[in-house]
């Protein structure tokens, strides 16, 4: 088959009209076959559209589009800062938040499950921190390579007024300070969040005690009303018995 194809191409190079017509016919048939296959696939796809079962990929794509929207980057106008807690007045029992450490990033868990927005923020911060750590490790390796470059420049006497190690060391120092600064900010944020937890606990205990006293007062009030009703009932019973005795005495006096 390959030998025939080569012979046909060689004959076409010799300007043989039969070979040229045959080659054009082969190319046209191949083009028509490709067109028919493409058209049949389009018809089949329109009639039998397969269900996309990769819901995880669809969800990730939707989250990516949501993150790219400008309004998704702005907080909700009714959202209160987490550090504005504890709230003075709430409806229902107070839920004390739990301080959680997500690999060095603190946050307050109010309830379960966590909202998707919180998961996205945590994942984004953790990914950014991990990239800085990888950059720091790579720069530490690059420092050694830069030192070797400086040694080679000293051997060939081509220093050009600068050192490779200086530039790499500056980048490494900047990366380390950035990581340390973010860790310090997370530490301070964790301390503020812990103070919020302590205040929430204090208010929860206070409200629990107030609710207990209120329940006791209500119970005493109910018991007092019941006692008054019972005493009135006893007075009525005594009065009824006294009237019966008086009637019996009058009947006894009227006898001959």
PDB file of C-alpha atoms in Angstrom:
ATOM      1  CA  UNK A   1       0.000   0.000   0.000  1.00  0.00           C
ATOM      2  CA  UNK A   2       2.794   2.405   0.877  1.00  0.00           C
ATOM      3  CA  UNK A   3       4.687   1.467  -2.285  1.00  0.00           C
ATOM      4  CA  UNK A   4       1.596   2.222  -4.423  1.00  0.00           C
ATOM      5  CA  UNK A   5       1.138   5.585  -2.739  1.00  0.00           C
ATOM      6  CA  UNK A   6       4.762   6.512  -3.358  1.00  0.00           C
ATOM      7  CA  UNK A   7       4.501   5.418  -6.986  1.00  0.00           C
ATOM      8  CA  UNK A   8       1.381   7.547  -7.421  1.00  0.00           C
ATOM      9  CA  UNK A   9       3.060  10.606  -5.925  1.00  0.00           C
ATOM     10  CA  UNK A  10       6.130  10.057  -8.088  1.00  0.00           C
ATOM     11  CA  UNK A  11       3.933   9.797 -11.177  1.00  0.00           C
ATOM     12  CA  UNK A  12       2.186  13.042 -10.212  1.00  0.00           C
ATOM     13  CA  UNK A  13       5.533  14.795  -9.986  1.00  0.00           C
ATOM     14  CA  UNK A  14       6.149  13.679 -13.568  1.00  0.00           C
ATOM     15  CA  UNK A  15       2.967  15.560 -14.623  1.00  0.00           C
ATOM     16  CA  UNK A  16       1.078  12.381 -15.535  1.00  0.00           C
ATOM     17  CA  UNK A  17      -2.575  13.492 -16.052  1.00  0.00           C
ATOM     18  CA  UNK A  18      -4.066  10.102 -15.078  1.00  0.00           C
ATOM     19  CA  UNK A  19      -2.121  10.026 -11.815  1.00  0.00           C
ATOM     20  CA  UNK A  20      -3.098  13.615 -11.043  1.00  0.00           C
ATOM     21  CA  UNK A  21      -6.801  12.853 -11.672  1.00  0.00           C
ATOM     22  CA  UNK A  22      -6.579   9.758  -9.498  1.00  0.00           C
ATOM     23  CA  UNK A  23      -4.931  11.701  -6.658  1.00  0.00           C
ATOM     24  CA  UNK A  24      -7.569  14.435  -6.876  1.00  0.00           C
ATOM     25  CA  UNK A  25     -10.280  11.761  -6.733  1.00  0.00           C
ATOM     26  CA  UNK A  26      -8.729  10.204  -3.621  1.00  0.00           C
ATOM     27  CA  UNK A  27      -8.445  13.576  -1.885  1.00  0.00           C
ATOM     28  CA  UNK A  28     -12.047  14.472  -2.787  1.00  0.00           C
ATOM     29  CA  UNK A  29     -13.364  11.153  -1.456  1.00  0.00           C
ATOM     30  CA  UNK A  30     -11.437  11.652   1.797  1.00  0.00           C
ATOM     31  CA  UNK A  31     -12.832  15.172   2.158  1.00  0.00           C
ATOM     32  CA  UNK A  32     -16.400  13.987   1.473  1.00  0.00           C
ATOM     33  CA  UNK A  33     -15.997  11.154   3.976  1.00  0.00           C
ATOM     34  CA  UNK A  34     -14.773  13.566   6.661  1.00  0.00           C
ATOM     35  CA  UNK A  35     -17.688  15.930   5.965  1.00  0.00           C
ATOM     36  CA  UNK A  36     -20.232  13.113   6.182  1.00  0.00           C
ATOM     37  CA  UNK A  37     -18.768  11.838   9.443  1.00  0.00           C
ATOM     38  CA  UNK A  38     -18.842  15.316  10.963  1.00  0.00           C
ATOM     39  CA  UNK A  39     -22.464  15.870   9.833  1.00  0.00           C
ATOM     40  CA  UNK A  40     -23.610  12.502  11.179  1.00  0.00           C
ATOM     41  CA  UNK A  41     -21.984  13.217  14.543  1.00  0.00           C
ATOM     42  CA  UNK A  42     -23.762  16.569  14.773  1.00  0.00           C
ATOM     43  CA  UNK A  43     -27.118  14.921  14.022  1.00  0.00           C
ATOM     44  CA  UNK A  44     -26.466  12.194  16.574  1.00  0.00           C
ATOM     45  CA  UNK A  45     -25.442  14.718  19.230  1.00  0.00           C
ATOM     46  CA  UNK A  46     -28.581  16.784  18.602  1.00  0.00           C
ATOM     47  CA  UNK A  47     -30.857  13.762  18.871  1.00  0.00           C
ATOM     48  CA  UNK A  48     -29.141  11.995  21.757  1.00  0.00           C
ATOM     49  CA  UNK A  49     -27.478  14.606  23.955  1.00  0.00           C
ATOM     50  CA  UNK A  50     -25.657  12.700  26.717  1.00  0.00           C
ATOM     51  CA  UNK A  51     -26.197  13.726  30.308  1.00  0.00           C
ATOM     52  CA  UNK A  52     -23.173  15.343  31.885  1.00  0.00           C
ATOM     53  CA  UNK A  53     -22.587  13.348  35.049  1.00  0.00           C
ATOM     54  CA  UNK A  54     -19.478  15.255  36.081  1.00  0.00           C
ATOM     55  CA  UNK A  55     -21.311  17.447  38.582  1.00  0.00           C
ATOM     56  CA  UNK A  56     -18.102  18.213  40.483  1.00  0.00           C
ATOM     57  CA  UNK A  57     -16.522  19.800  37.393  1.00  0.00           C
ATOM     58  CA  UNK A  58     -19.692  21.783  36.721  1.00  0.00           C
ATOM     59  CA  UNK A  59     -19.761  23.035  40.297  1.00  0.00           C
ATOM     60  CA  UNK A  60     -16.091  24.057  40.156  1.00  0.00           C
ATOM     61  CA  UNK A  61     -16.717  25.877  36.878  1.00  0.00           C
ATOM     62  CA  UNK A  62     -19.708  27.707  38.354  1.00  0.00           C
ATOM     63  CA  UNK A  63     -17.704  28.692  41.427  1.00  0.00           C
ATOM     64  CA  UNK A  64     -14.947  30.009  39.179  1.00  0.00           C
ATOM     65  CA  UNK A  65     -17.410  32.171  37.262  1.00  0.00           C
ATOM     66  CA  UNK A  66     -18.890  33.415  40.534  1.00  0.00           C
ATOM     67  CA  UNK A  67     -15.460  34.393  41.857  1.00  0.00           C
ATOM     68  CA  UNK A  68     -14.699  36.337  38.693  1.00  0.00           C
ATOM     69  CA  UNK A  69     -17.816  38.490  39.070  1.00  0.00           C
ATOM     70  CA  UNK A  70     -17.063  41.851  40.737  1.00  0.00           C
ATOM     71  CA  UNK A  71     -20.128  41.673  42.976  1.00  0.00           C
ATOM     72  CA  UNK A  72     -18.905  38.344  44.364  1.00  0.00           C
ATOM     73  CA  UNK A  73     -15.824  40.058  45.778  1.00  0.00           C
ATOM     74  CA  UNK A  74     -17.847  42.562  47.804  1.00  0.00           C
ATOM     75  CA  UNK A  75     -19.335  41.616  51.190  1.00  0.00           C
ATOM     76  CA  UNK A  76     -23.090  41.604  51.627  1.00  0.00           C
ATOM     77  CA  UNK A  77     -24.340  45.026  52.842  1.00  0.00           C
ATOM     78  CA  UNK A  78     -26.149  43.405  55.787  1.00  0.00           C
ATOM     79  CA  UNK A  79     -23.145  41.344  56.864  1.00  0.00           C
ATOM     80  CA  UNK A  80     -21.836  42.205  60.324  1.00  0.00           C
ATOM     81  CA  UNK A  81     -18.114  41.848  61.067  1.00  0.00           C
ATOM     82  CA  UNK A  82     -17.401  38.720  63.065  1.00  0.00           C
ATOM     83  CA  UNK A  83     -15.431  40.740  65.614  1.00  0.00           C
ATOM     84  CA  UNK A  84     -18.505  42.904  66.305  1.00  0.00           C
ATOM     85  CA  UNK A  85     -19.819  40.056  68.434  1.00  0.00           C
ATOM     86  CA  UNK A  86     -21.146  39.441  70.991  1.00  0.00           C
ATOM     87  CA  UNK A  87     -24.544  40.857  70.098  1.00  0.00           C
ATOM     88  CA  UNK A  88     -26.413  42.468  72.955  1.00  0.00           C
ATOM     89  CA  UNK A  89     -29.833  41.111  72.001  1.00  0.00           C
ATOM     90  CA  UNK A  90     -30.661  37.965  70.056  1.00  0.00           C
ATOM     91  CA  UNK A  91     -33.748  35.915  69.353  1.00  0.00           C
ATOM     92  CA  UNK A  92     -33.721  32.511  70.988  1.00  0.00           C
ATOM     93  CA  UNK A  93     -30.888  30.811  72.852  1.00  0.00           C
ATOM     94  CA  UNK A  94     -27.393  32.169  72.316  1.00  0.00           C
ATOM     95  CA  UNK A  95     -25.031  30.002  70.270  1.00  0.00           C
ATOM     96  CA  UNK A  96     -21.479  30.251  71.516  1.00  0.00           C
ATOM     97  CA  UNK A  97     -19.079  30.166  68.527  1.00  0.00           C
ATOM     98  CA  UNK A  98     -16.178  27.733  68.395  1.00  0.00           C
ATOM     99  CA  UNK A  99     -12.657  28.927  67.568  1.00  0.00           C
ATOM    100  CA  UNK A 100     -11.195  26.678  64.847  1.00  0.00           C
ATOM    101  CA  UNK A 101      -7.631  26.623  63.517  1.00  0.00           C
ATOM    102  CA  UNK A 102      -7.476  25.686  59.821  1.00  0.00           C
ATOM    103  CA  UNK A 103      -3.738  25.061  59.387  1.00  0.00           C
ATOM    104  CA  UNK A 104      -2.824  28.384  60.942  1.00  0.00           C
ATOM    105  CA  UNK A 105      -5.834  30.388  59.738  1.00  0.00           C
ATOM    106  CA  UNK A 106      -8.373  31.026  62.538  1.00  0.00           C
ATOM    107  CA  UNK A 107     -12.103  31.375  62.095  1.00  0.00           C
ATOM    108  CA  UNK A 108     -15.219  31.210  64.247  1.00  0.00           C
ATOM    109  CA  UNK A 109     -17.624  28.397  63.527  1.00  0.00           C
ATOM    110  CA  UNK A 110     -21.144  29.546  64.363  1.00  0.00           C
ATOM    111  CA  UNK A 111     -22.973  26.458  63.127  1.00  0.00           C
ATOM    112  CA  UNK A 112     -22.580  23.418  60.916  1.00  0.00           C
ATOM    113  CA  UNK A 113     -22.308  22.894  58.017  1.00  0.00           C
ATOM    114  CA  UNK A 114     -19.964  25.696  57.042  1.00  0.00           C
ATOM    115  CA  UNK A 115     -21.228  28.018  54.293  1.00  0.00           C
ATOM    116  CA  UNK A 116     -19.583  27.535  50.859  1.00  0.00           C
ATOM    117  CA  UNK A 117     -18.289  31.118  50.903  1.00  0.00           C
ATOM    118  CA  UNK A 118     -16.277  30.411  54.073  1.00  0.00           C
ATOM    119  CA  UNK A 119     -14.822  27.243  52.542  1.00  0.00           C
ATOM    120  CA  UNK A 120     -13.768  29.160  49.422  1.00  0.00           C
ATOM    121  CA  UNK A 121     -12.081  31.895  51.471  1.00  0.00           C
ATOM    122  CA  UNK A 122     -10.193  29.383  53.612  1.00  0.00           C
ATOM    123  CA  UNK A 123      -9.106  27.376  50.582  1.00  0.00           C
ATOM    124  CA  UNK A 124      -7.911  30.530  48.815  1.00  0.00           C
ATOM    125  CA  UNK A 125      -5.884  31.680  51.840  1.00  0.00           C
ATOM    126  CA  UNK A 126      -4.373  28.242  52.388  1.00  0.00           C
ATOM    127  CA  UNK A 127      -3.388  27.962  48.718  1.00  0.00           C
ATOM    128  CA  UNK A 128      -1.763  31.404  48.790  1.00  0.00           C
ATOM    129  CA  UNK A 129       0.184  30.556  51.954  1.00  0.00           C
ATOM    130  CA  UNK A 130       1.343  27.233  50.514  1.00  0.00           C
ATOM    131  CA  UNK A 131       2.606  28.965  47.354  1.00  0.00           C
ATOM    132  CA  UNK A 132       4.669  31.334  49.498  1.00  0.00           C
ATOM    133  CA  UNK A 133       6.146  28.380  51.392  1.00  0.00           C
ATOM    134  CA  UNK A 134       7.098  26.649  48.126  1.00  0.00           C
ATOM    135  CA  UNK A 135       8.654  29.898  46.888  1.00  0.00           C
ATOM    136  CA  UNK A 136      10.652  30.185  50.123  1.00  0.00           C
ATOM    137  CA  UNK A 137      11.965  26.618  49.798  1.00  0.00           C
ATOM    138  CA  UNK A 138      12.945  27.173  46.173  1.00  0.00           C
ATOM    139  CA  UNK A 139      14.725  30.423  46.989  1.00  0.00           C
ATOM    140  CA  UNK A 140      16.668  28.654  49.736  1.00  0.00           C
ATOM    141  CA  UNK A 141      17.947  26.228  47.105  1.00  0.00           C
ATOM    142  CA  UNK A 142      18.627  29.099  44.710  1.00  0.00           C
ATOM    143  CA  UNK A 143      20.857  30.783  47.293  1.00  0.00           C
ATOM    144  CA  UNK A 144      23.306  27.879  47.051  1.00  0.00           C
ATOM    145  CA  UNK A 145      23.243  28.033  43.248  1.00  0.00           C
ATOM    146  CA  UNK A 146      23.810  31.793  43.371  1.00  0.00           C
ATOM    147  CA  UNK A 147      26.832  31.273  45.627  1.00  0.00           C
ATOM    148  CA  UNK A 148      28.287  28.854  43.101  1.00  0.00           C
ATOM    149  CA  UNK A 149      27.695  31.392  40.326  1.00  0.00           C
ATOM    150  CA  UNK A 150      29.525  34.026  42.364  1.00  0.00           C
ATOM    151  CA  UNK A 151      32.451  31.631  42.834  1.00  0.00           C
ATOM    152  CA  UNK A 152      32.592  30.988  39.116  1.00  0.00           C
ATOM    153  CA  UNK A 153      32.497  34.742  38.382  1.00  0.00           C
ATOM    154  CA  UNK A 154      35.389  35.186  40.809  1.00  0.00           C
ATOM    155  CA  UNK A 155      37.365  32.465  39.017  1.00  0.00           C
ATOM    156  CA  UNK A 156      36.857  33.968  35.556  1.00  0.00           C
ATOM    157  CA  UNK A 157      37.098  37.504  36.985  1.00  0.00           C
ATOM    158  CA  UNK A 158      33.719  38.615  35.564  1.00  0.00           C
ATOM    159  CA  UNK A 159      31.926  39.988  38.605  1.00  0.00           C
ATOM    160  CA  UNK A 160      30.352  42.926  36.697  1.00  0.00           C
ATOM    161  CA  UNK A 161      29.864  44.862  39.923  1.00  0.00           C
ATOM    162  CA  UNK A 162      27.132  42.645  41.417  1.00  0.00           C
ATOM    163  CA  UNK A 163      26.557  39.330  43.138  1.00  0.00           C
ATOM    164  CA  UNK A 164      24.000  36.686  42.299  1.00  0.00           C
ATOM    165  CA  UNK A 165      23.568  35.812  45.959  1.00  0.00           C
ATOM    166  CA  UNK A 166      22.500  39.348  46.898  1.00  0.00           C
ATOM    167  CA  UNK A 167      19.437  39.402  44.643  1.00  0.00           C
ATOM    168  CA  UNK A 168      18.290  35.909  45.604  1.00  0.00           C
ATOM    169  CA  UNK A 169      18.841  36.608  49.316  1.00  0.00           C
ATOM    170  CA  UNK A 170      16.727  39.773  49.098  1.00  0.00           C
ATOM    171  CA  UNK A 171      13.860  37.832  47.499  1.00  0.00           C
ATOM    172  CA  UNK A 172      14.182  35.116  50.148  1.00  0.00           C
ATOM    173  CA  UNK A 173      14.175  37.654  52.973  1.00  0.00           C
ATOM    174  CA  UNK A 174      11.088  39.384  51.545  1.00  0.00           C
ATOM    175  CA  UNK A 175       9.221  36.071  51.237  1.00  0.00           C
ATOM    176  CA  UNK A 176      10.107  35.013  54.788  1.00  0.00           C
ATOM    177  CA  UNK A 177       9.015  38.371  56.214  1.00  0.00           C
ATOM    178  CA  UNK A 178       5.742  38.169  54.277  1.00  0.00           C
ATOM    179  CA  UNK A 179       4.988  34.734  55.737  1.00  0.00           C
ATOM    180  CA  UNK A 180       5.908  35.882  59.243  1.00  0.00           C
ATOM    181  CA  UNK A 181       3.775  39.030  58.906  1.00  0.00           C
ATOM    182  CA  UNK A 182       0.728  37.026  57.805  1.00  0.00           C
ATOM    183  CA  UNK A 183       1.273  34.506  60.611  1.00  0.00           C
ATOM    184  CA  UNK A 184       1.437  37.351  63.138  1.00  0.00           C
ATOM    185  CA  UNK A 185      -1.794  38.832  61.760  1.00  0.00           C
ATOM    186  CA  UNK A 186      -3.481  35.433  62.060  1.00  0.00           C
ATOM    187  CA  UNK A 187      -2.210  35.135  65.629  1.00  0.00           C
ATOM    188  CA  UNK A 188      -3.635  38.545  66.559  1.00  0.00           C
ATOM    189  CA  UNK A 189      -6.918  37.681  64.833  1.00  0.00           C
ATOM    190  CA  UNK A 190      -7.104  34.400  66.758  1.00  0.00           C
ATOM    191  CA  UNK A 191      -6.610  36.293  70.033  1.00  0.00           C
ATOM    192  CA  UNK A 192      -9.446  38.705  69.183  1.00  0.00           C
ATOM    193  CA  UNK A 193     -11.689  35.807  68.189  1.00  0.00           C
ATOM    194  CA  UNK A 194     -10.906  34.033  71.459  1.00  0.00           C
ATOM    195  CA  UNK A 195     -11.965  37.153  73.360  1.00  0.00           C
ATOM    196  CA  UNK A 196     -15.238  37.060  71.417  1.00  0.00           C
ATOM    197  CA  UNK A 197     -15.734  33.418  72.454  1.00  0.00           C
ATOM    198  CA  UNK A 198     -15.135  34.281  76.123  1.00  0.00           C
ATOM    199  CA  UNK A 199     -17.615  37.171  75.994  1.00  0.00           C
ATOM    200  CA  UNK A 200     -20.174  34.976  74.245  1.00  0.00           C
ATOM    201  CA  UNK A 201     -19.753  32.325  76.943  1.00  0.00           C
ATOM    202  CA  UNK A 202     -20.210  34.909  79.680  1.00  0.00           C
ATOM    203  CA  UNK A 203     -23.382  36.284  78.101  1.00  0.00           C
ATOM    204  CA  UNK A 204     -24.708  32.775  77.467  1.00  0.00           C
ATOM    205  CA  UNK A 205     -24.257  31.859  81.144  1.00  0.00           C
ATOM    206  CA  UNK A 206     -25.852  35.148  82.220  1.00  0.00           C
ATOM    207  CA  UNK A 207     -28.841  34.678  79.914  1.00  0.00           C
ATOM    208  CA  UNK A 208     -29.188  31.066  81.045  1.00  0.00           C
ATOM    209  CA  UNK A 209     -29.284  32.177  84.691  1.00  0.00           C
ATOM    210  CA  UNK A 210     -31.798  34.933  83.896  1.00  0.00           C
ATOM    211  CA  UNK A 211     -33.981  32.418  82.084  1.00  0.00           C
ATOM    212  CA  UNK A 212     -33.777  30.046  85.067  1.00  0.00           C
ATOM    213  CA  UNK A 213     -34.803  32.811  87.494  1.00  0.00           C
ATOM    214  CA  UNK A 214     -37.639  33.797  85.185  1.00  0.00           C
ATOM    215  CA  UNK A 215     -38.878  30.209  85.055  1.00  0.00           C
ATOM    216  CA  UNK A 216     -38.735  29.967  88.852  1.00  0.00           C
ATOM    217  CA  UNK A 217     -40.663  33.218  89.192  1.00  0.00           C
ATOM    218  CA  UNK A 218     -43.291  31.961  86.773  1.00  0.00           C
ATOM    219  CA  UNK A 219     -43.546  28.680  88.674  1.00  0.00           C
ATOM    220  CA  UNK A 220     -43.917  30.526  92.007  1.00  0.00           C
ATOM    221  CA  UNK A 221     -46.545  32.786  90.480  1.00  0.00           C
ATOM    222  CA  UNK A 222     -48.493  29.790  89.211  1.00  0.00           C
ATOM    223  CA  UNK A 223     -48.172  28.067  92.591  1.00  0.00           C
ATOM    224  CA  UNK A 224     -49.316  31.239  94.363  1.00  0.00           C
ATOM    225  CA  UNK A 225     -52.425  31.536  92.208  1.00  0.00           C
ATOM    226  CA  UNK A 226     -53.192  27.867  92.801  1.00  0.00           C
ATOM    227  CA  UNK A 227     -52.755  28.337  96.581  1.00  0.00           C
ATOM    228  CA  UNK A 228     -55.108  31.346  96.595  1.00  0.00           C
ATOM    229  CA  UNK A 229     -57.701  29.387  94.663  1.00  0.00           C
ATOM    230  CA  UNK A 230     -57.326  26.461  97.047  1.00  0.00           C
ATOM    231  CA  UNK A 231     -57.698  28.714 100.117  1.00  0.00           C
ATOM    232  CA  UNK A 232     -60.814  30.313  98.642  1.00  0.00           C
ATOM    233  CA  UNK A 233     -62.203  26.860  98.014  1.00  0.00           C
ATOM    234  CA  UNK A 234     -61.472  25.877 101.631  1.00  0.00           C
ATOM    235  CA  UNK A 235     -63.153  29.051 102.950  1.00  0.00           C
ATOM    236  CA  UNK A 236     -66.218  28.318 100.849  1.00  0.00           C
ATOM    237  CA  UNK A 237     -66.257  24.754 102.174  1.00  0.00           C
ATOM    238  CA  UNK A 238     -66.002  25.903 105.787  1.00  0.00           C
ATOM    239  CA  UNK A 239     -68.737  28.486 105.247  1.00  0.00           C
ATOM    240  CA  UNK A 240     -70.960  25.853 103.688  1.00  0.00           C
ATOM    241  CA  UNK A 241     -70.409  23.498 106.595  1.00  0.00           C
ATOM    242  CA  UNK A 242     -71.156  26.321 109.084  1.00  0.00           C
ATOM    243  CA  UNK A 243     -74.413  27.168 107.343  1.00  0.00           C
ATOM    244  CA  UNK A 244     -75.445  23.511 107.420  1.00  0.00           C
ATOM    245  CA  UNK A 245     -74.770  23.368 111.181  1.00  0.00           C
ATOM    246  CA  UNK A 246     -76.833  26.540 111.765  1.00  0.00           C
ATOM    247  CA  UNK A 247     -79.755  25.126 109.801  1.00  0.00           C
ATOM    248  CA  UNK A 248     -79.583  21.877 111.756  1.00  0.00           C
ATOM    249  CA  UNK A 249     -79.540  23.813 115.073  1.00  0.00           C
ATOM    250  CA  UNK A 250     -82.576  25.874 114.074  1.00  0.00           C
ATOM    251  CA  UNK A 251     -84.490  22.724 113.174  1.00  0.00           C
ATOM    252  CA  UNK A 252     -83.549  21.211 116.546  1.00  0.00           C
ATOM    253  CA  UNK A 253     -84.767  24.318 118.435  1.00  0.00           C
ATOM    254  CA  UNK A 254     -88.129  24.301 116.617  1.00  0.00           C
ATOM    255  CA  UNK A 255     -88.932  20.764 117.737  1.00  0.00           C
ATOM    256  CA  UNK A 256     -91.638  20.554 120.574  1.00  0.00           C
TER     257      UNK A 256
END
